[in-house]
mmCIF file of C-alpha atoms in Angstrom:
data_model
loop_
_atom_site.group_PDB
_atom_site.id
_atom_site.type_symbol
_atom_site.label_atom_id
_atom_site.label_comp_id
_atom_site.label_asym_id
_atom_site.label_seq_id
_atom_site.Cartn_x
_atom_site.Cartn_y
_atom_site.Cartn_z
ATOM 1 C CA UNK A 1 13.011 17.755 -13.422
ATOM 2 C CA UNK A 2 9.420 18.380 -13.653
ATOM 3 C CA UNK A 3 6.583 17.669 -10.745
ATOM 4 C CA UNK A 4 5.140 14.455 -12.635
ATOM 5 C CA UNK A 5 8.967 13.064 -13.370
ATOM 6 C CA UNK A 6 9.741 13.772 -9.662
ATOM 7 C CA UNK A 7 6.659 11.846 -8.120
ATOM 8 C CA UNK A 8 6.993 9.220 -10.360
ATOM 9 C CA UNK A 9 10.579 8.490 -9.689
ATOM 10 C CA UNK A 10 9.638 8.427 -6.196
ATOM 11 C CA UNK A 11 6.442 5.769 -6.665
ATOM 12 C CA UNK A 12 8.389 3.889 -9.216
ATOM 13 C CA UNK A 13 10.983 2.856 -6.615
ATOM 14 C CA UNK A 14 8.199 1.053 -4.536
ATOM 15 C CA UNK A 15 7.408 -2.016 -6.657
ATOM 16 C CA UNK A 16 11.009 -3.282 -6.588
ATOM 17 C CA UNK A 17 11.043 -2.910 -2.934
ATOM 18 C CA UNK A 18 7.553 -4.523 -2.621
ATOM 19 C CA UNK A 19 8.935 -7.495 -4.496
ATOM 20 C CA UNK A 20 12.379 -7.732 -2.661
ATOM 21 C CA UNK A 21 10.277 -7.735 0.739
ATOM 22 C CA UNK A 22 8.212 -10.816 -0.361
ATOM 23 C CA UNK A 23 9.474 -12.572 -3.297
ATOM 24 C CA UNK A 24 10.158 -16.133 -2.501
ATOM 25 C CA UNK A 25 8.731 -16.397 0.879
ATOM 26 C CA UNK A 26 6.223 -19.259 1.660
ATOM 27 C CA UNK A 27 2.738 -18.293 2.939
ATOM 28 C CA UNK A 28 3.618 -19.260 6.374
ATOM 29 C CA UNK A 29 6.397 -16.945 6.335
ATOM 30 C CA UNK A 30 4.284 -14.023 5.130
ATOM 31 C CA UNK A 31 1.835 -14.800 8.067
ATOM 32 C CA UNK A 32 4.701 -15.036 10.675
ATOM 33 C CA UNK A 33 4.493 -12.580 13.202
ATOM 34 C CA UNK A 34 8.092 -11.725 15.050
ATOM 35 C CA UNK A 35 6.378 -11.297 18.406
ATOM 36 C CA UNK A 36 2.825 -11.335 19.822
ATOM 37 C CA UNK A 37 0.797 -8.704 18.006
ATOM 38 C CA UNK A 38 3.374 -7.849 15.788
ATOM 39 C CA UNK A 39 2.496 -7.280 12.132
ATOM 40 C CA UNK A 40 3.502 -9.894 9.683
ATOM 41 C CA UNK A 41 5.140 -9.187 6.208
ATOM 42 C CA UNK A 42 1.852 -10.045 4.482
ATOM 43 C CA UNK A 43 0.053 -7.572 6.610
ATOM 44 C CA UNK A 44 2.511 -4.911 6.098
ATOM 45 C CA UNK A 45 2.425 -5.003 2.400
ATOM 46 C CA UNK A 46 -1.311 -5.617 2.272
ATOM 47 C CA UNK A 47 -1.970 -2.534 4.360
ATOM 48 C CA UNK A 48 0.485 -0.416 2.328
ATOM 49 C CA UNK A 49 -1.043 -1.259 -0.735
ATOM 50 C CA UNK A 50 -4.743 -0.853 0.673
ATOM 51 C CA UNK A 51 -3.648 2.425 1.711
ATOM 52 C CA UNK A 52 -2.322 3.378 -1.671
ATOM 53 C CA UNK A 53 -5.327 1.777 -3.328
ATOM 54 C CA UNK A 54 -8.007 3.654 -0.961
ATOM 55 C CA UNK A 55 -6.163 7.159 -1.206
ATOM 56 C CA UNK A 56 -5.610 7.060 -4.957
ATOM 57 C CA UNK A 57 -9.042 5.595 -5.922
ATOM 58 C CA UNK A 58 -10.613 8.698 -4.134
ATOM 59 C CA UNK A 59 -8.657 11.182 -5.701
ATOM 60 C CA UNK A 60 -9.437 9.655 -9.181
ATOM 61 C CA UNK A 61 -12.887 9.298 -7.726
ATOM 62 C CA UNK A 62 -13.111 5.941 -8.932
ATOM 63 C CA UNK A 63 -13.539 2.128 -7.380
ATOM 64 C CA UNK A 64 -10.634 0.774 -5.666
ATOM 65 C CA UNK A 65 -8.653 -2.094 -7.096
ATOM 66 C CA UNK A 66 -9.426 -4.268 -4.361
ATOM 67 C CA UNK A 67 -13.103 -4.452 -4.973
ATOM 68 C CA UNK A 68 -12.759 -4.783 -8.640
ATOM 69 C CA UNK A 69 -11.820 -8.475 -8.865
ATOM 70 C CA UNK A 70 -11.117 -11.437 -6.374
ATOM 71 C CA UNK A 71 -8.258 -9.638 -4.763
ATOM 72 C CA UNK A 72 -9.840 -10.001 -1.405
ATOM 73 C CA UNK A 73 -10.348 -13.529 -1.934
ATOM 74 C CA UNK A 74 -6.299 -14.082 -2.407
ATOM 75 C CA UNK A 75 -6.187 -12.867 1.090
ATOM 76 C CA UNK A 76 -8.700 -14.474 2.807
ATOM 77 C CA UNK A 77 -10.929 -11.323 3.363
ATOM 78 C CA UNK A 78 -13.989 -9.515 2.467
ATOM 79 C CA UNK A 79 -13.799 -7.104 -0.163
ATOM 80 C CA UNK A 80 -14.331 -4.315 1.937
ATOM 81 C CA UNK A 81 -13.401 -0.860 0.626
ATOM 82 C CA UNK A 82 -13.146 0.790 4.078
ATOM 83 C CA UNK A 83 -10.692 -2.195 5.425
ATOM 84 C CA UNK A 84 -7.179 -0.408 5.039
ATOM 85 C CA UNK A 85 -5.823 -2.100 8.116
ATOM 86 C CA UNK A 86 -5.864 1.080 10.214
ATOM 87 C CA UNK A 87 -6.593 0.300 13.815
ATOM 88 C CA UNK A 88 -6.471 -3.693 13.181
ATOM 89 C CA UNK A 89 -6.489 -5.788 16.317
ATOM 90 C CA UNK A 90 -3.952 -8.495 16.707
ATOM 91 C CA UNK A 91 -6.537 -10.867 15.375
ATOM 92 C CA UNK A 92 -7.557 -8.828 12.621
ATOM 93 C CA UNK A 93 -3.635 -8.583 11.528
ATOM 94 C CA UNK A 94 -3.386 -12.583 12.014
ATOM 95 C CA UNK A 95 -6.546 -12.506 9.559
ATOM 96 C CA UNK A 96 -4.720 -11.467 6.533
ATOM 97 C CA UNK A 97 -3.369 -14.397 4.954
ATOM 98 C CA UNK A 98 -2.131 -13.868 1.682
ATOM 99 C CA UNK A 99 -2.331 -17.105 -0.880
ATOM 100 C CA UNK A 100 1.482 -16.259 -1.744
ATOM 101 C CA UNK A 101 3.837 -13.816 -2.307
ATOM 102 C CA UNK A 102 2.814 -13.323 -5.553
ATOM 103 C CA UNK A 103 -0.517 -12.423 -4.636
ATOM 104 C CA UNK A 104 1.101 -9.496 -2.883
ATOM 105 C CA UNK A 105 2.854 -8.660 -5.769
ATOM 106 C CA UNK A 106 0.090 -8.650 -7.928
ATOM 107 C CA UNK A 107 -2.144 -6.591 -6.121
ATOM 108 C CA UNK A 108 0.730 -3.777 -5.591
ATOM 109 C CA UNK A 109 1.550 -3.910 -9.389
ATOM 110 C CA UNK A 110 -2.066 -3.043 -10.250
ATOM 111 C CA UNK A 111 -2.348 -0.297 -7.563
ATOM 112 C CA UNK A 112 0.887 1.039 -8.896
ATOM 113 C CA UNK A 113 -0.234 0.892 -12.514
ATOM 114 C CA UNK A 114 -3.186 3.345 -11.295
ATOM 115 C CA UNK A 115 -1.238 5.454 -9.290
ATOM 116 C CA UNK A 116 1.465 6.152 -12.094
ATOM 117 C CA UNK A 117 -1.779 7.106 -14.380
ATOM 118 C CA UNK A 118 -2.657 9.624 -12.007
ATOM 119 C CA UNK A 119 1.043 11.152 -11.508
ATOM 120 C CA UNK A 120 1.274 11.311 -15.482
ATOM 121 C CA UNK A 121 1.237 14.676 -16.427
ATOM 122 C CA UNK A 122 0.465 16.530 -12.883
ATOM 123 C CA UNK A 123 1.658 20.023 -12.910
ATOM 124 C CA UNK A 124 2.870 22.414 -10.210
ATOM 125 C CA UNK A 125 -0.609 23.797 -9.698
ATOM 126 C CA UNK A 126 -2.317 20.483 -9.618
ATOM 127 C CA UNK A 127 -0.419 19.870 -5.979
ATOM 128 C CA UNK A 128 -2.225 22.854 -4.587
ATOM 129 C CA UNK A 129 -5.674 21.415 -5.296
ATOM 130 C CA UNK A 130 -7.383 20.817 -1.850
ATOM 131 C CA UNK A 131 -8.436 17.425 -1.723
ATOM 132 C CA UNK A 132 -9.434 16.646 2.117
ATOM 133 C CA UNK A 133 -11.014 19.487 3.814
ATOM 134 C CA UNK A 134 -11.396 17.224 6.914
ATOM 135 C CA UNK A 135 -8.048 18.628 8.310
ATOM 136 C CA UNK A 136 -6.573 21.792 9.464
ATOM 137 C CA UNK A 137 -5.227 23.203 7.325
ATOM 138 C CA UNK A 138 -7.133 21.070 4.542
ATOM 139 C CA UNK A 139 -5.211 18.652 2.778
ATOM 140 C CA UNK A 140 -3.729 19.240 -0.719
ATOM 141 C CA UNK A 141 -3.045 16.690 -3.405
ATOM 142 C CA UNK A 142 0.977 17.384 -3.085
ATOM 143 C CA UNK A 143 0.535 16.819 0.601
ATOM 144 C CA UNK A 144 -1.557 13.566 -0.057
ATOM 145 C CA UNK A 145 0.894 12.162 -2.445
ATOM 146 C CA UNK A 146 3.773 12.881 -0.207
ATOM 147 C CA UNK A 147 1.752 11.085 2.824
ATOM 148 C CA UNK A 148 0.808 8.071 0.639
ATOM 149 C CA UNK A 149 4.771 7.429 -0.569
ATOM 150 C CA UNK A 150 5.818 8.195 3.088
ATOM 151 C CA UNK A 151 3.596 5.500 4.717
ATOM 152 C CA UNK A 152 4.536 3.004 2.058
ATOM 153 C CA UNK A 153 8.132 3.655 2.240
ATOM 154 C CA UNK A 154 8.035 2.912 6.235
ATOM 155 C CA UNK A 155 5.941 -0.093 5.947
ATOM 156 C CA UNK A 156 7.915 -1.598 2.958
ATOM 157 C CA UNK A 157 11.120 -1.043 4.920
ATOM 158 C CA UNK A 158 9.435 -2.872 8.061
ATOM 159 C CA UNK A 159 8.223 -5.865 5.693
ATOM 160 C CA UNK A 160 12.324 -5.969 4.759
ATOM 161 C CA UNK A 161 13.117 -6.187 8.284
ATOM 162 C CA UNK A 162 10.822 -8.737 9.343
ATOM 163 C CA UNK A 163 12.386 -10.648 6.320
ATOM 164 C CA UNK A 164 15.703 -10.236 7.687
ATOM 165 C CA UNK A 165 14.455 -11.690 11.018
ATOM 166 C CA UNK A 166 12.851 -14.810 9.619
ATOM 167 C CA UNK A 167 16.031 -15.408 7.219
ATOM 168 C CA UNK A 168 18.497 -14.884 10.365
ATOM 169 C CA UNK A 169 16.553 -17.832 12.039
#
């Protein structure tokens, strides 16, 4: 298996996990916070998608999917390319209000399609390219792609857990 196929295999698992976490939930269920200041399913899936969108756009030197259409409006937010959810207060978490589960699925699928185009054809040497010199050691493309996948997998797992709490009553 080559590098491109391996990364594609990992990232191609995420759309089904996102769908399983949100499909069939009402807007109220998507906004449900299981405790004071806790993250809702809607916020978790929005955040993991925003992080992937932000980082992949940076790697492609392109605009984010988030600012290319009415995505922000479907979440009750402004189309700020800098707002990925990092450091959100409880009030900011509660302000992420997806209009539906489909809004989360559609946004994630749009971002995943762009990610897939980046992954297609990557070779081993591509992974060593430095993409962020602000860290010590500098971050390579390979490290960044693993970091995005790891962050997404953690958050989609958290969303699935919150869904289980909702369904358990």
